[in-house]
Tab-separated table of C-alpha atoms in Angstrom:
chain	number	residue	atom	x	y	z
G	12	ALA	CA	-11.846	59.029	89.615
G	13	GLN	CA	-13.477	55.686	90.966
G	14	SER	CA	-15.547	52.920	88.641
G	15	VAL	CA	-17.403	49.999	89.370
G	16	THR	CA	-18.260	46.561	87.285
G	17	GLN	CA	-20.680	43.955	88.316
G	18	LEU	CA	-19.953	41.701	85.975
G	19	ASP	CA	-23.551	39.593	85.716
G	20	SER	CA	-26.472	42.122	85.270
G	21	GLN	CA	-28.332	38.752	86.227
G	22	VAL	CA	-27.685	35.531	88.242
G	23	PRO	CA	-30.015	32.906	87.853
G	24	VAL	CA	-30.255	30.382	90.158
G	25	PHE	CA	-32.099	27.126	92.288
G	26	GLU	CA	-33.099	27.774	95.861
G	27	GLU	CA	-30.503	26.432	98.525
G	28	ALA	CA	-27.795	26.409	96.097
G	29	PRO	CA	-24.847	28.457	96.152
G	30	VAL	CA	-24.401	31.482	94.595
G	31	GLU	CA	-22.171	34.652	94.151
G	32	LEU	CA	-22.709	38.398	92.704
G	33	ARG	CA	-19.138	39.974	90.949
G	34	CYS	CA	-17.997	43.344	91.756
G	35	ASN	CA	-14.850	44.478	90.277
G	36	TYR	CA	-13.368	48.241	91.230
G	37	SER	CA	-11.185	50.769	89.341
G	38	SER	CA	-9.731	53.184	91.387
G	39	SER	CA	-6.138	55.222	91.899
G	40	VAL	CA	-7.034	56.077	95.703
G	41	SER	CA	-8.082	53.555	98.088
G	42	VAL	CA	-11.361	53.357	99.490
G	43	TYR	CA	-13.965	51.645	101.420
G	44	LEU	CA	-16.516	49.012	99.901
G	45	PHE	CA	-20.138	47.992	100.196
G	46	TRP	CA	-23.143	46.093	99.015
G	47	TYR	CA	-26.712	47.108	99.215
G	48	VAL	CA	-30.131	45.157	98.334
G	49	GLN	CA	-32.871	46.505	96.653
G	50	TYR	CA	-36.197	44.769	97.093
G	51	PRO	CA	-38.707	45.918	93.949
G	52	ASN	CA	-40.135	49.430	94.271
G	53	GLN	CA	-38.164	50.022	97.072
G	54	GLY	CA	-34.594	51.992	98.654
G	55	LEU	CA	-31.522	50.244	99.490
G	56	GLN	CA	-30.700	48.930	102.605
G	57	LEU	CA	-26.689	47.824	103.189
G	58	LEU	CA	-26.471	44.796	103.111
G	59	LEU	CA	-22.358	45.398	104.780
G	60	LYS	CA	-19.339	46.999	103.883
G	61	TYR	CA	-15.301	46.895	104.418
G	62	LEU	CA	-13.801	49.620	105.837
G	63	SER	CA	-10.788	48.248	107.494
G	64	GLY	CA	-9.614	45.053	109.420
G	65	SER	CA	-10.792	41.524	107.965
G	66	THR	CA	-11.013	41.061	104.731
G	67	LEU	CA	-13.915	38.923	105.284
G	68	VAL	CA	-16.787	40.483	106.319
G	69	GLU	CA	-20.908	38.896	106.852
G	70	SER	CA	-24.054	39.925	107.364
G	71	ILE	CA	-26.702	39.139	109.404
G	72	ASN	CA	-28.308	36.620	106.768
G	73	GLY	CA	-25.512	34.911	105.868
G	74	PHE	CA	-23.703	36.716	102.772
G	75	GLU	CA	-20.272	37.627	103.562
G	76	ALA	CA	-17.632	39.463	100.939
G	77	GLU	CA	-13.905	39.076	100.043
G	78	PHE	CA	-12.052	42.671	99.556
G	79	ASN	CA	-9.038	41.252	97.377
G	80	LYS	CA	-7.227	44.245	97.630
G	81	SER	CA	-4.949	42.259	94.607
G	82	GLN	CA	-7.316	41.388	92.504
G	83	THR	CA	-9.686	44.955	93.298
G	84	SER	CA	-12.623	42.956	93.851
G	85	PHE	CA	-15.291	42.485	96.323
G	86	HIS	CA	-16.961	39.472	95.299
G	87	LEU	CA	-20.547	38.373	97.424
G	88	ARG	CA	-20.921	35.028	98.421
G	89	LYS	CA	-23.772	33.442	99.931
G	90	PRO	CA	-23.590	29.444	100.542
G	91	SER	CA	-27.290	28.934	100.388
G	92	VAL	CA	-30.101	30.721	98.594
G	93	HIS	CA	-33.395	31.442	99.898
G	94	ILE	CA	-36.461	32.891	97.478
G	95	SER	CA	-36.385	35.168	100.244
G	96	ASP	CA	-33.000	36.563	98.588
G	97	THR	CA	-34.180	37.650	94.991
G	98	ALA	CA	-33.969	41.368	94.467
G	99	GLU	CA	-31.146	43.484	92.907
G	100	TYR	CA	-27.684	43.673	94.488
G	101	PHE	CA	-25.593	46.560	94.292
G	102	CYS	CA	-21.571	47.056	94.926
G	103	ALA	CA	-20.207	50.537	95.336
G	104	VAL	CA	-16.909	52.438	96.700
G	105	SER	CA	-16.276	55.306	98.727
G	106	ASP	CA	-12.857	56.822	98.787
G	107	ARG	CA	-11.323	56.903	101.311
G	108	SER	CA	-9.616	60.066	101.857
G	109	SER	CA	-12.758	62.183	100.816
G	110	ASN	CA	-15.290	63.822	103.487
G	111	THR	CA	-18.093	64.023	100.309
G	112	GLY	CA	-19.554	60.354	101.632
G	113	LYS	CA	-20.407	60.293	98.266
G	114	LEU	CA	-20.692	56.020	96.935
G	115	ILE	CA	-19.769	55.225	93.394
G	116	PHE	CA	-22.289	52.132	92.088
G	117	GLY	CA	-22.118	49.752	90.012
G	118	GLN	CA	-24.213	49.092	87.339
G	119	GLY	CA	-26.369	46.548	89.412
G	120	THR	CA	-27.208	42.726	89.345
G	121	THR	CA	-30.470	40.913	89.278
G	122	LEU	CA	-30.637	37.478	91.266
G	123	GLN	CA	-33.616	35.235	90.346
G	124	VAL	CA	-33.960	31.925	92.984
G	125	LYS	CA	-36.093	29.820	91.124
G	126	PRO	CA	-38.083	27.226	93.508
O	27	ASP	CA	-38.853	55.556	114.083
O	28	GLY	CA	-35.799	57.755	112.053
O	29	GLY	CA	-35.494	57.193	109.019
O	30	ILE	CA	-35.733	59.330	105.342
O	31	THR	CA	-39.023	59.812	103.813
O	32	GLN	CA	-39.607	60.700	100.081
O	33	SER	CA	-43.457	61.876	98.626
O	34	PRO	CA	-45.075	61.367	96.476
O	35	LYS	CA	-44.290	57.277	95.697
O	36	TYR	CA	-45.485	58.115	92.049
O	37	LEU	CA	-45.642	60.623	90.616
O	38	PHE	CA	-47.094	61.754	86.881
O	39	ARG	CA	-46.437	64.756	84.682
O	40	LYS	CA	-46.501	66.625	81.348
O	41	GLU	CA	-44.019	67.090	79.365
O	42	GLY	CA	-42.861	71.263	80.007
O	43	GLN	CA	-43.373	70.931	83.841
O	44	ASN	CA	-41.521	70.917	87.048
O	45	VAL	CA	-41.765	69.350	89.349
O	46	THR	CA	-40.867	69.142	92.975
O	47	LEU	CA	-39.507	65.558	94.393
O	48	SER	CA	-39.762	65.597	98.468
O	49	CYS	CA	-37.282	64.063	100.687
O	50	GLU	CA	-36.689	64.233	105.256
O	51	GLN	CA	-34.806	62.592	107.192
O	52	ASN	CA	-35.327	62.723	110.912
O	53	LEU	CA	-32.023	61.376	111.489
O	54	ASN	CA	-30.646	64.067	112.476
O	55	HIS	CA	-27.758	63.746	109.831
O	56	ASP	CA	-25.376	66.258	108.095
O	57	ALA	CA	-25.453	65.496	104.403
O	58	MET	CA	-27.554	64.221	102.286
O	59	TYR	CA	-27.298	62.676	98.693
O	60	TRP	CA	-30.147	62.878	94.995
O	61	TYR	CA	-29.404	59.625	93.211
O	62	ARG	CA	-31.491	58.872	89.366
O	63	GLN	CA	-31.822	54.800	89.169
O	64	ASP	CA	-32.203	53.510	85.276
O	65	PRO	CA	-32.616	50.531	84.236
O	66	GLY	CA	-29.002	48.668	83.744
O	67	GLN	CA	-27.359	51.625	84.585
O	68	GLY	CA	-27.278	51.780	88.786
O	69	LEU	CA	-27.220	54.577	90.278
O	70	ARG	CA	-26.147	57.893	89.544
O	71	LEU	CA	-25.477	61.081	91.335
O	72	ILE	CA	-27.515	64.473	90.721
O	73	TYR	CA	-27.146	66.704	93.167
O	74	TYR	CA	-25.511	66.101	97.673
O	75	SER	CA	-25.497	68.763	100.301
O	76	GLN	CA	-22.909	68.819	102.793
O	77	ILE	CA	-24.389	71.044	105.266
O	78	VAL	CA	-26.917	73.359	105.514
O	79	ASN	CA	-27.719	75.987	102.725
O	80	ASP	CA	-24.657	74.484	100.564
O	81	PHE	CA	-24.539	72.239	98.142
O	82	GLN	CA	-22.569	70.300	95.391
O	83	LYS	CA	-23.555	68.901	91.674
O	84	GLY	CA	-23.020	65.391	91.027
O	85	ASP	CA	-22.235	63.802	88.105
O	86	ILE	CA	-25.888	64.865	86.552
O	87	ALA	CA	-27.174	67.765	87.355
O	88	GLU	CA	-27.693	69.406	84.647
O	89	GLY	CA	-31.701	69.638	84.658
O	90	TYR	CA	-32.262	69.772	88.201
O	91	SER	CA	-32.002	71.973	91.250
O	92	VAL	CA	-32.019	72.391	94.959
O	93	SER	CA	-32.401	73.481	97.763
O	94	ARG	CA	-31.401	73.043	101.563
O	95	GLU	CA	-32.797	75.292	103.493
O	96	LYS	CA	-32.801	72.966	106.762
O	97	LYS	CA	-30.671	70.368	107.724
O	98	GLU	CA	-33.696	67.321	107.894
O	99	SER	CA	-34.772	68.551	104.226
O	100	PHE	CA	-33.663	68.248	100.967
O	101	PRO	CA	-36.153	68.650	97.692
O	102	LEU	CA	-35.247	67.947	94.407
O	103	THR	CA	-36.688	70.093	91.135
O	104	VAL	CA	-36.497	68.473	88.153
O	105	THR	CA	-36.412	71.218	85.918
O	106	SER	CA	-38.586	71.044	81.892
O	107	ALA	CA	-34.365	71.277	80.574
O	108	GLN	CA	-33.942	67.678	81.499
O	109	LYS	CA	-34.587	65.725	78.741
O	110	ASN	CA	-35.444	62.245	80.325
O	111	PRO	CA	-36.566	62.971	83.568
O	112	THR	CA	-38.769	59.259	83.269
O	113	ALA	CA	-37.144	57.587	85.789
O	114	PHE	CA	-36.801	56.470	90.302
O	115	TYR	CA	-35.283	59.153	92.153
O	116	LEU	CA	-33.687	57.973	95.247
O	117	CYS	CA	-32.638	60.033	98.392
O	118	ALA	CA	-30.534	59.529	100.914
O	119	SER	CA	-28.117	60.571	103.728
O	120	ASN	CA	-24.899	60.375	106.589
O	121	SER	CA	-24.173	61.630	109.099
O	122	GLY	CA	-21.084	63.313	107.416
O	123	GLY	CA	-17.538	64.302	108.550
O	124	GLY	CA	-16.186	60.901	107.897
O	125	SER	CA	-19.579	58.558	108.136
O	126	TYR	CA	-19.153	56.016	105.623
O	127	GLU	CA	-22.671	54.279	105.466
O	128	GLN	CA	-26.039	55.769	103.570
O	129	TYR	CA	-28.808	55.559	104.229
O	130	PHE	CA	-31.726	55.748	101.617
O	131	GLY	CA	-35.575	57.153	101.326
O	132	PRO	CA	-37.999	54.568	99.578
O	133	GLY	CA	-37.658	56.660	96.577
O	134	THR	CA	-40.114	58.359	94.110
O	135	ARG	CA	-41.456	57.081	90.659
O	136	LEU	CA	-41.461	60.254	88.445
O	137	THR	CA	-43.146	59.239	84.752
O	138	VAL	CA	-42.994	61.954	82.216
O	139	THR	CA	-45.327	61.791	79.270
């Protein structure tokens, strides 16, 4: 079985400052890793994913995440945040060997960007 | 435009009533999922279906039921047996066969009083 822990429930940060949202996972099997973003009262949108290859993955809006197998982490970073980045962020994992496509989600981290 | 629709966006019911939440997708995806979201708990899987006329329980299936009679539709019924039905419900799909990315609908917020 897998589990995902997002270490911070809320992260307040000033506009244009850097931010890191932390994600650790536990799994006895190899996993795929995802970050999703949710704006208020909306569904989730995929931000980025790690399936294979380079351990550093990037999104089109400046976020990046690095898969660290030894530390079982997949932290999300952005060098300079905008007010529009205010949202809830979810880390998720999926079992590589399973064909169900099921995702296990962390508890979520609310990013609050202040002017 | 392809996507997932959920209706209604807000739903209010009295305790003891069953209620059905709609989920429709035009992405031609094989697999569909229902999640429940509560503050501070992330998303928890209720039911999922990988093919028409077949579905499996997720982690919190008690008090819920589903059907999958058509590829594009996966309705969720919240029964009176569900102890704490007030929540935000999200439907998702992926194309199955090893595809890993799930696409989400906009959600339905159910309030039971």
